[in-house]
Coordinates of N, CA and C in Angstrom, one line a residue:
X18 N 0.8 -1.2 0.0 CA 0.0 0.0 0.0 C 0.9 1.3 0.0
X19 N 1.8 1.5 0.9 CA 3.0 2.3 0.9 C 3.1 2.8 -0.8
X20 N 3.9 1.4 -1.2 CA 4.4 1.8 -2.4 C 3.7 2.5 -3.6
X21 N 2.5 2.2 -3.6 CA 1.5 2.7 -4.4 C 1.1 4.0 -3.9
X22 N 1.1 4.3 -2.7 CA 1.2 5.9 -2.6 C 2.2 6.9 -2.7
X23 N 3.3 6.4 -2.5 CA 4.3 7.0 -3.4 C 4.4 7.1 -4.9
X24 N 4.3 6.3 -5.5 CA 4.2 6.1 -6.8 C 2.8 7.5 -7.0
X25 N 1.8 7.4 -6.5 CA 0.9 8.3 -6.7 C 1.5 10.0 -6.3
X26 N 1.9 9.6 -5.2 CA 2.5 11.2 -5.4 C 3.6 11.7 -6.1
X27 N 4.5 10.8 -6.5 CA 5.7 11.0 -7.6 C 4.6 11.4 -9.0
X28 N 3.9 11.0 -9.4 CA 3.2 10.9 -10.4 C 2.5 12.5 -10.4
X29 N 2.2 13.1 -9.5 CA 1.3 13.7 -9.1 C 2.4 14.8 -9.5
X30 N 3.3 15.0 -9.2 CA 5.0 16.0 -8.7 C 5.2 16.1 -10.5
X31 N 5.4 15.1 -11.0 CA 5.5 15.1 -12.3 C 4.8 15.9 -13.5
X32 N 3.3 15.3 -13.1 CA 2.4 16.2 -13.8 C 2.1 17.5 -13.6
X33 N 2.0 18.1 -12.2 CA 2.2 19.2 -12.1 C 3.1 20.0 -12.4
X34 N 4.5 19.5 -12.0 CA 5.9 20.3 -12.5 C 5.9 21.2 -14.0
X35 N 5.5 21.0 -15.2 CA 5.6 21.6 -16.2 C 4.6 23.3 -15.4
X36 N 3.5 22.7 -15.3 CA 2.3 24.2 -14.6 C 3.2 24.9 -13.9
X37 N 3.5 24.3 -13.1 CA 4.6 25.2 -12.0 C 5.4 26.3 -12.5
X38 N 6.3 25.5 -13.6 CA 7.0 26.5 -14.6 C 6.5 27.6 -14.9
X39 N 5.4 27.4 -15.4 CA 4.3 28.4 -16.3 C 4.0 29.5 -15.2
X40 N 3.3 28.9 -14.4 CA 3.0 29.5 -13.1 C 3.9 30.9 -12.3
X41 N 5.5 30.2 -12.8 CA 5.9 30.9 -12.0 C 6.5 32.6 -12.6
X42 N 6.3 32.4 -13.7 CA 6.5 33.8 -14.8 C 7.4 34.4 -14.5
X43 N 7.7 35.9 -14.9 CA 8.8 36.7 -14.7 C 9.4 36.4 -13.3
X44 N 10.5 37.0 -12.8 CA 10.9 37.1 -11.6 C 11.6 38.2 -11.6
X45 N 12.7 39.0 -10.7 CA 13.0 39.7 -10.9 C 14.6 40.2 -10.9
X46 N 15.5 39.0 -11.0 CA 16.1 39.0 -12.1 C 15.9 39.2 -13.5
X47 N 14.7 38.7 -13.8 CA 14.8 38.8 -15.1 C 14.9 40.4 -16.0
X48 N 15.0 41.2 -15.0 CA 14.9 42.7 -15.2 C 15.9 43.5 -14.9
X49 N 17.2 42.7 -15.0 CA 18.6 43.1 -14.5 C 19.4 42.2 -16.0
X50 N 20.5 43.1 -16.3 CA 21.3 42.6 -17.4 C 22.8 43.2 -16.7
X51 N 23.8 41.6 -16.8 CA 25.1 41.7 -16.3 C 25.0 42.4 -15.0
X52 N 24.1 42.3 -14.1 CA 23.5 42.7 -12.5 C 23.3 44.0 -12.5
X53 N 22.8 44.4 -13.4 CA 22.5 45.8 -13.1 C 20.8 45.9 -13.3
X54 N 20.5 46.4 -12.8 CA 18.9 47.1 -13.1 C 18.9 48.6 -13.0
X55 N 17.5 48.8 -13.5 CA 16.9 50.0 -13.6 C 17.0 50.8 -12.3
X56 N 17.8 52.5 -12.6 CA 17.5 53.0 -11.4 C 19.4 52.6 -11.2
X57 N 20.3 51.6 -11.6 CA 21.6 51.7 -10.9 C 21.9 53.1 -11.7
X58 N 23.0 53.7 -10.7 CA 24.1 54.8 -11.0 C 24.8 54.5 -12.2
X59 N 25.5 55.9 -12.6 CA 25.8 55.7 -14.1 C 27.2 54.9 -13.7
X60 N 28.1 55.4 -12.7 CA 28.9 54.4 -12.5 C 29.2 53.1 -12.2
X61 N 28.1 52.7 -11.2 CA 28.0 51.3 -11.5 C 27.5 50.4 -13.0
X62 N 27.0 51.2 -13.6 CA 26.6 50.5 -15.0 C 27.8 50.1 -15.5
X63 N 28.6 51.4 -15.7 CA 29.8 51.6 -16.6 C 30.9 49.8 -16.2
X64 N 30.9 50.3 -14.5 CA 31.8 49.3 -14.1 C 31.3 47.4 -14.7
X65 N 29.9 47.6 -14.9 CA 29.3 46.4 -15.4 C 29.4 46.0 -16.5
X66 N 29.3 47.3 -18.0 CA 29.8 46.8 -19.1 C 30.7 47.5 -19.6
X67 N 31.5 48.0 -19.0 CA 32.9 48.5 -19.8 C 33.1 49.5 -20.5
X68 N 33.7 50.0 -21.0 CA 34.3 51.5 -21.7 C 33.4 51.2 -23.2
X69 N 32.8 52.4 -23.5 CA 31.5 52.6 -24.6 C 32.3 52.7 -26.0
X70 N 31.6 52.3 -26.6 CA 31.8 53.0 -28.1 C 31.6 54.5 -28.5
X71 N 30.8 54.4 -28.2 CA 30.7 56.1 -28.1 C 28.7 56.4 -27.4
X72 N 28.8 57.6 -27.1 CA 27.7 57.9 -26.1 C 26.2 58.9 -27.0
X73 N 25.3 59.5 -26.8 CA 24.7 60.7 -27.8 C 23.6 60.7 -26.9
X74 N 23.1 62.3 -26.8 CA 21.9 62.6 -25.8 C 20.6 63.1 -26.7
X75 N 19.6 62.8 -26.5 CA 18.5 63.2 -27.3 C 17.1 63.2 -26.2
X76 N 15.9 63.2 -26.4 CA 14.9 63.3 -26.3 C 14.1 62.2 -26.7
X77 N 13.5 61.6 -25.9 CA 12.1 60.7 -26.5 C 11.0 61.1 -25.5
X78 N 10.1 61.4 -26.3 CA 8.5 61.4 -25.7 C 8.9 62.4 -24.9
X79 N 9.7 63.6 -24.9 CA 9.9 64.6 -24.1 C 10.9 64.4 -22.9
X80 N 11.3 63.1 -22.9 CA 12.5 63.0 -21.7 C 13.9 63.5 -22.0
X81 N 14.6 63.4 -21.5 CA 16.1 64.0 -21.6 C 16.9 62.8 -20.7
X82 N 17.5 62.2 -22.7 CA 18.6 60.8 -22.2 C 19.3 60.3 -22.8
X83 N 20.2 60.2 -22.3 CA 21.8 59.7 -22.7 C 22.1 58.1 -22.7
X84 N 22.3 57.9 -23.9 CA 22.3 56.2 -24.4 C 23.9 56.2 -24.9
X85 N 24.7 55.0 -24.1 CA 25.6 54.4 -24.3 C 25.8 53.5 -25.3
X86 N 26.1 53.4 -26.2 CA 26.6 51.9 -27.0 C 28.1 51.1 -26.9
X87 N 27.5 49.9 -26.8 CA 28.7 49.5 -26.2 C 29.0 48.1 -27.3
X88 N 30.1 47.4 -27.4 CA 30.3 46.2 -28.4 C 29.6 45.1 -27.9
X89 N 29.5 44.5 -28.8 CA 28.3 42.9 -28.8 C 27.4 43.7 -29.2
X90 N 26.7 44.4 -29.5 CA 25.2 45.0 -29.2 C 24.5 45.3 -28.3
X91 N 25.5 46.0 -27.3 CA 24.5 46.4 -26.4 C 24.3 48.1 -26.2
X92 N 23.2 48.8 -25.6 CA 22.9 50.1 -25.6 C 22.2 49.7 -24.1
X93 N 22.6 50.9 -23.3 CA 22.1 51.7 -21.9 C 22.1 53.0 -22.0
X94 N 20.8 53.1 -21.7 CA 20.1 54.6 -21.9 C 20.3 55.0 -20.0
X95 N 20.7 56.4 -19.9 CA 20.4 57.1 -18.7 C 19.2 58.0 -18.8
X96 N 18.6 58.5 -17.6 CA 17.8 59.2 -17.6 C 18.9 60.5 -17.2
X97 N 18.6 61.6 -18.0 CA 19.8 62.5 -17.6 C 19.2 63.6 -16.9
X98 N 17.9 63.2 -16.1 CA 18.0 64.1 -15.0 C 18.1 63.3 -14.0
X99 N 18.2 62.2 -13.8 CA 18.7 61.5 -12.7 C 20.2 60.9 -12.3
X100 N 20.8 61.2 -13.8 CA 21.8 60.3 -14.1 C 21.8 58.3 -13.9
X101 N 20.5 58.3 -13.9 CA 20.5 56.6 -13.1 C 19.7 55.7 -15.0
X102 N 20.2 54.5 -14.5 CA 19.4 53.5 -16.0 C 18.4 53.4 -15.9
X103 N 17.3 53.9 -17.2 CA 16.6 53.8 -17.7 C 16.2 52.9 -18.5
X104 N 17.0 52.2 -19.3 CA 16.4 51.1 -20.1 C 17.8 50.6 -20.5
X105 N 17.9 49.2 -20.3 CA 18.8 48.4 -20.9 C 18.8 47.6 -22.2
X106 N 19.5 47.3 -23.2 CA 18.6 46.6 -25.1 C 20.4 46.0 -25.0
X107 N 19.8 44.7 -25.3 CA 20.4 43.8 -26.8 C 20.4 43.4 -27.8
X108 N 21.0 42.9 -28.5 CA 20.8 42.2 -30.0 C 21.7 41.4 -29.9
X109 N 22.6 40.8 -28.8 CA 23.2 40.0 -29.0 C 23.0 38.2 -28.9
X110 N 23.5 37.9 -29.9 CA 22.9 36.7 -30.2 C 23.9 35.8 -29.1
X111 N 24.3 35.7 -28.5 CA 25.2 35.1 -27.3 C 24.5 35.5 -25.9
X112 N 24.4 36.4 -25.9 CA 23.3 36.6 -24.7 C 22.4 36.2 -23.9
X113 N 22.6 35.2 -23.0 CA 21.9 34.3 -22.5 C 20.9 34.3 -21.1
X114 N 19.6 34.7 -20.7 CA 18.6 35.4 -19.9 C 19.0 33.4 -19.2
X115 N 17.4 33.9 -17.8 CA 17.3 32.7 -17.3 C 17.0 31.7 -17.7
X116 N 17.6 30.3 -17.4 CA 16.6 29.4 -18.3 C 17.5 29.0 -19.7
X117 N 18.3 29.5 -19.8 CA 18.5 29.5 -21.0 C 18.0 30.5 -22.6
X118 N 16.9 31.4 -22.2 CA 16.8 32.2 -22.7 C 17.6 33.0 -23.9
X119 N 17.8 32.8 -25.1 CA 18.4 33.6 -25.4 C 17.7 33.9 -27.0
X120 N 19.0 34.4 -28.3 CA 18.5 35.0 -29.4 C 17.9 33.2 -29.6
X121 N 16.8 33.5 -30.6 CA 16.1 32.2 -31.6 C 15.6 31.5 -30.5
X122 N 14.9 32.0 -29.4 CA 14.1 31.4 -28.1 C 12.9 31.1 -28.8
X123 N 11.9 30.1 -28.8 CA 10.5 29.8 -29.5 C 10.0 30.8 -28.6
X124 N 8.5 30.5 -29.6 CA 8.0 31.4 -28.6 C 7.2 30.7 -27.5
X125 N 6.9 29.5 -27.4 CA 6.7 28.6 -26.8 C 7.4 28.5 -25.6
X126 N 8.8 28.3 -25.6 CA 10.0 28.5 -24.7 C 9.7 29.7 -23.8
X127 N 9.4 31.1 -25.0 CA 9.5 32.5 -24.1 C 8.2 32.3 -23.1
X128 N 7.3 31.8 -23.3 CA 6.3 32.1 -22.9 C 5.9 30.9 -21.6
X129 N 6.3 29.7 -21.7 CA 6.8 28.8 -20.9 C 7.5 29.3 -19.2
X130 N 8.7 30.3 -19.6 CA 9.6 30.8 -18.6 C 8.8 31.7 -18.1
X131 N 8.3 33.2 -19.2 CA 7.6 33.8 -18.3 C 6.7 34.2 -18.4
X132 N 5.5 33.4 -19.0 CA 4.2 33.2 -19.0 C 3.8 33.4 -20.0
X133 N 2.5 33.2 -20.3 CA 1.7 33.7 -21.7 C 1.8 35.2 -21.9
X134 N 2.0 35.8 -23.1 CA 1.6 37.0 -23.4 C 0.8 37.1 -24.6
X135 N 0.3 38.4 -24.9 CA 0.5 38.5 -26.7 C 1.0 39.4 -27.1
X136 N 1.2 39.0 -28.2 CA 2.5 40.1 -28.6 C 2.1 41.7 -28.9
X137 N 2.7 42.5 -28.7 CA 2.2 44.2 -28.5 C 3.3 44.8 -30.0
X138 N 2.7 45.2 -30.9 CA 3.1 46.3 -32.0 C 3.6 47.7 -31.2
X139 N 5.2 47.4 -31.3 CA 5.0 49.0 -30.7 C 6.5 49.5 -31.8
X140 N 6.3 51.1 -32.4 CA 7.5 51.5 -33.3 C 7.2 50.6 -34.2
X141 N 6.3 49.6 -34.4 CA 6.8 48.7 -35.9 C 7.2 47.9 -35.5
X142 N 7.8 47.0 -34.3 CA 8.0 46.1 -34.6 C 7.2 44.7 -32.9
X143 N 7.2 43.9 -33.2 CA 6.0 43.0 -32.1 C 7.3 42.6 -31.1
X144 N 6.3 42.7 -30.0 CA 7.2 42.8 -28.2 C 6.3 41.5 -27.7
X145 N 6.9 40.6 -27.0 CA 6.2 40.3 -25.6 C 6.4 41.1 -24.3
X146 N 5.6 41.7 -23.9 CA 5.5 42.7 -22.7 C 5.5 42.1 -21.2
X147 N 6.4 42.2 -20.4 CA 6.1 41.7 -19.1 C 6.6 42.8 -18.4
X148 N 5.7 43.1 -17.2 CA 6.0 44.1 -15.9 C 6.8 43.4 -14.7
X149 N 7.2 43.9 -14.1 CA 8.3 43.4 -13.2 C 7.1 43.6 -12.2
X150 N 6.9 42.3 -11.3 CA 6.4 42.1 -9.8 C 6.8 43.2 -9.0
X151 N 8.2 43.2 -8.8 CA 8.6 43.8 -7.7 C 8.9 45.1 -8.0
X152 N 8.4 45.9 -9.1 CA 8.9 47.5 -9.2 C 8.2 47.9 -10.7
X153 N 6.9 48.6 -10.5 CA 6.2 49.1 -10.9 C 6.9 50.0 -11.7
X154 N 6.0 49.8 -13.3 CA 6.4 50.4 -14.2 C 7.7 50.4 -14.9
X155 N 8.7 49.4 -14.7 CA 9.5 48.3 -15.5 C 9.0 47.3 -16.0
X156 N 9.7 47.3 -17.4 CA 9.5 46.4 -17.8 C 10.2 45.5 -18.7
X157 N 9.7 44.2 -19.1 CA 10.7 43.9 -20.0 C 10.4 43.4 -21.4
X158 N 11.0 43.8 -22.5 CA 10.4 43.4 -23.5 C 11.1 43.0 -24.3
X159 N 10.8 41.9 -25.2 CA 11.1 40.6 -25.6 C 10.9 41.2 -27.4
X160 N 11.7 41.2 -28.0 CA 11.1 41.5 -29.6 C 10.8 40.1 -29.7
X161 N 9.8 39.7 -31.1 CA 9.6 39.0 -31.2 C 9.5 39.0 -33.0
X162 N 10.0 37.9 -33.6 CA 10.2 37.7 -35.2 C 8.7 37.4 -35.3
X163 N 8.0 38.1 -37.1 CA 7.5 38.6 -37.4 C 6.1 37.3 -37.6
X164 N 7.3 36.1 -37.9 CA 6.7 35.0 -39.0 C 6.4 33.8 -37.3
X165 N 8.0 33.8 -36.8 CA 7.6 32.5 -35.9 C 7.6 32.8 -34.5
X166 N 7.4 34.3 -34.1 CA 7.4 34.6 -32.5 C 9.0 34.4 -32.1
X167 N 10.1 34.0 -32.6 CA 11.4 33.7 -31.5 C 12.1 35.0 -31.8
X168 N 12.3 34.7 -30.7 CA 13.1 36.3 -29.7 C 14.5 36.5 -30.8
X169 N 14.6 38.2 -31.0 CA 15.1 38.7 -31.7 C 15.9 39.6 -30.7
X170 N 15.7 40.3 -29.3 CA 16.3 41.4 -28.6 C 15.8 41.1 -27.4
X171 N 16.4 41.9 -26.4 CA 15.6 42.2 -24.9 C 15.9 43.2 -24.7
X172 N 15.0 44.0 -24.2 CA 14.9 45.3 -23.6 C 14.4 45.4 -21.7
X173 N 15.0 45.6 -21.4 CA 14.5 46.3 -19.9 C 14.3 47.6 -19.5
X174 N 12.9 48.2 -19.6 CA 12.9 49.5 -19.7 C 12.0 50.4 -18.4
X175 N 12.1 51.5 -18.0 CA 11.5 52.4 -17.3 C 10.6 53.5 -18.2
X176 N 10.9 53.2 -19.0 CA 10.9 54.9 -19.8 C 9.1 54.6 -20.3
X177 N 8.7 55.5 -20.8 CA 6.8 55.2 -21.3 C 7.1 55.0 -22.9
X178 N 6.2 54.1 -23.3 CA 6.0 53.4 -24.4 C 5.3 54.1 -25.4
X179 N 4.0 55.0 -24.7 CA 3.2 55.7 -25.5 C 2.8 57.4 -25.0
X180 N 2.3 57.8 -25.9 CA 2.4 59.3 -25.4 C 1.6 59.5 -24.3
X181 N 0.5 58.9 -24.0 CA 0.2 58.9 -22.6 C 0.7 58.5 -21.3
X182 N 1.4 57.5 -21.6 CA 2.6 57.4 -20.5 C 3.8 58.3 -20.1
X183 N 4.0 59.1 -21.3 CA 4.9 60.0 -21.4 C 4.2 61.5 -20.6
X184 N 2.8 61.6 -20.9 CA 2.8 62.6 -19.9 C 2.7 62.5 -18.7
X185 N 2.3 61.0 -18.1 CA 2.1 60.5 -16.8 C 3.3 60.6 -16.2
X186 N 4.1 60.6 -16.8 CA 5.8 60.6 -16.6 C 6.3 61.8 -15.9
X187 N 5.9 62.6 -17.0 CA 6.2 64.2 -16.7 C 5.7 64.7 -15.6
X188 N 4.3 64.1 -15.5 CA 3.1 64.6 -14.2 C 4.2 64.0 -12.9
X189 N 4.3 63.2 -13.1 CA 4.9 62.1 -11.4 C 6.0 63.0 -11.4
X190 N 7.2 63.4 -12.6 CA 8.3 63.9 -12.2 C 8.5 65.1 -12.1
X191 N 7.2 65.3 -12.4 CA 7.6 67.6 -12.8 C 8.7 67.7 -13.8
X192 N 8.6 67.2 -14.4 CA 9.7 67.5 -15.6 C 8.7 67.7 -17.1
X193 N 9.4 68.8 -17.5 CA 8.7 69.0 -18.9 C 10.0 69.5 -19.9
X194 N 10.2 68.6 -20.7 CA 11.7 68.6 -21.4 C 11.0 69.1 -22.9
X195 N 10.0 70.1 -22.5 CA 9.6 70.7 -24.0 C 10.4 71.4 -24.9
X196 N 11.1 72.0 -24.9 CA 12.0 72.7 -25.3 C 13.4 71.8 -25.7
X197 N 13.3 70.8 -25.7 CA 14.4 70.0 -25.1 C 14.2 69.5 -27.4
X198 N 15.2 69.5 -27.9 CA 15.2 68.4 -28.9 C 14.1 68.6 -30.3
X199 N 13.4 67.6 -30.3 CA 12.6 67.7 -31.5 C 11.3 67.8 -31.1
X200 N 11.0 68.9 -29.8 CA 9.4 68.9 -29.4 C 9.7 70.9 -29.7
X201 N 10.7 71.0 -30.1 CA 11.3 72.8 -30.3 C 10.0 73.5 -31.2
X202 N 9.9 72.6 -31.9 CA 9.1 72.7 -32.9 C 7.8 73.3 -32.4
X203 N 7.3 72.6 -32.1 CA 5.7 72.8 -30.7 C 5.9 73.6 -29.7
X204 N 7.2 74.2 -29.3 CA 6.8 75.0 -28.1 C 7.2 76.8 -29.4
X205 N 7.8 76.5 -30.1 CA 7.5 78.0 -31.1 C 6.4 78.2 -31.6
X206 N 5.7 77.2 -32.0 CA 4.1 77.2 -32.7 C 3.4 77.6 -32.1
X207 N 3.7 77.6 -30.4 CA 2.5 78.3 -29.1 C 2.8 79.6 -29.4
X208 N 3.5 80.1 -29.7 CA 4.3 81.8 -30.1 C 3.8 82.5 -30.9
X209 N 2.5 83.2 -31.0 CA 1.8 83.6 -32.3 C 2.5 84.4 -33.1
X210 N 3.3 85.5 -32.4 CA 4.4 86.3 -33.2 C 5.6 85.2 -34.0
X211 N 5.4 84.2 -34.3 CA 6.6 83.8 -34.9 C 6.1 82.7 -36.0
X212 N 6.5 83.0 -36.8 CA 6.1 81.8 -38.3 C 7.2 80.7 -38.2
X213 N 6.3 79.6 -37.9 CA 7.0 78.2 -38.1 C 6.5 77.5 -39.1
X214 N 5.9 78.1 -40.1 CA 5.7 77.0 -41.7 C 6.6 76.8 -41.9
X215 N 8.0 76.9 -41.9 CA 9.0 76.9 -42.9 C 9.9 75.9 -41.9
X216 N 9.8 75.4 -40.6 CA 10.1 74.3 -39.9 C 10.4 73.1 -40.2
X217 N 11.3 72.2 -40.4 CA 11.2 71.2 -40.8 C 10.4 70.1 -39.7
X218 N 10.1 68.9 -40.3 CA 9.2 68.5 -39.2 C 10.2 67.3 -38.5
X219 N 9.8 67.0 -37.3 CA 10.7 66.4 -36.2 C 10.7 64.9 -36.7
X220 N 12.2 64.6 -36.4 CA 12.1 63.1 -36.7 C 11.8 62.3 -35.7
X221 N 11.2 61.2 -36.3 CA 10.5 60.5 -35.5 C 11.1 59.2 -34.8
X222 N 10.8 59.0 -33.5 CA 11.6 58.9 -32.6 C 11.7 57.3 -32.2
X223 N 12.3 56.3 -32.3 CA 12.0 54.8 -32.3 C 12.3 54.2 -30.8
X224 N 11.8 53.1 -30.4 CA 12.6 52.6 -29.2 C 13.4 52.1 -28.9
X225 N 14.5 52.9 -28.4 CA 15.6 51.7 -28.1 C 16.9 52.9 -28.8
X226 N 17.3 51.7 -29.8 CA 18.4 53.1 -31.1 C 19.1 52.0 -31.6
X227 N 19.1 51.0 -31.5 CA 19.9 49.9 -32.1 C 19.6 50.1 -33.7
X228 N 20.4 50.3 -34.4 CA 20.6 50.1 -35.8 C 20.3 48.8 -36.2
X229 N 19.9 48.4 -37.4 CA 19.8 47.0 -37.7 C 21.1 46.5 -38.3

């Protein structure tokens, strides 16, 4: 009798084990690249991935930030009124997340490790989106290929996605980086004394900056 109730709970451990997986979704590592997360100092970043290829400051969705490029493919964006990281991105196909995770992951695999998603169109190209449990409004996003869902990048980001987030941004931080970049444009057009037809129009702004 013994034996047969073991056998039933081994059996039992087994079948459930795959759910478990599923169950257990993001964590929060998975929101740190080479131990850094969102929010470290610009110096501990640096100490994490090494001397840059070169650096350039711009504007998205009205923030004010400074993106690193570094070899393998990687880019770290600062928030440059905080000086602290804002969003971390790869492309590198060596690059290896929990699990095993890496470039040409199914999407089966992705969604296995950290749950079901569906995929989100954002800039043009399709994300699996996951929020970090433990720190609101991070997040991490998975590119995903067009035809068979397997992972093409990761991104770990703070920054807002859409222009409503972007003003929610500005609201939480008191910051209004209008003037800042390619929003110049819109704060002269408030100026009724001043003709801006002849303005060229703002380029448009993608996520991330990784070249193809």
């Amino acid at each position: 009798m013994f034996r047969w109730v073991c056998r039933g709970v081994l059996l039992l451990c087994l079948l459930l084990a795959p759910r478990a997986a599923i169950a257990a979704g993001v964590q929060p590592d998975d929101f740190t690249m080479r131990g850094i997360a969102v929010g470290a100092t610009e110096k501990e970043m640096l100490a994490a991935f090494g001397t840059p290829d070169f650096d350039r400051e711009y504007t998205r969705w009205g923030v004010s930030l400074k993106t690193y490029t570094f070899p393998g493919g990687f880019e770290v964006t600062l928030d440059r009124r905080t000086l602290s990281v804002a969003e971390m991105k790869t492309t590198n196909h060596d690059y290896t997340a929990r699990l095993g995770i890496r470039y040409g992951a199914t999407s089966y695999y992705i969604q296995k490790i950290y749950g079901q998603a569906k995929r989100q169109k954002i800039d043009g190209l399709a994300y699996y989106v996951y929020e970090n449990p433990a720190a609101s409004h991070t997040r991490l996003l998975l590119e995903a290929d067009f035809d068979d869902g397997s992972l093409r990048s990761f991104c770990i980001t703070s920054l807002p996605l859409t222009a409503e987030e972007a003003d929610a941004w500005q609201t939480a931080t008191g910051e209004d980086d209008a003037t800042d970049g390619e929003s110049l444009q819109n704060v002269l057009a408030g100026q009724a004394e001043i003709d801006t037809s002849a303005l060229p129009a703002p380029p448009e702004v993608k996520l991330g900056g990784l070249e193809p």
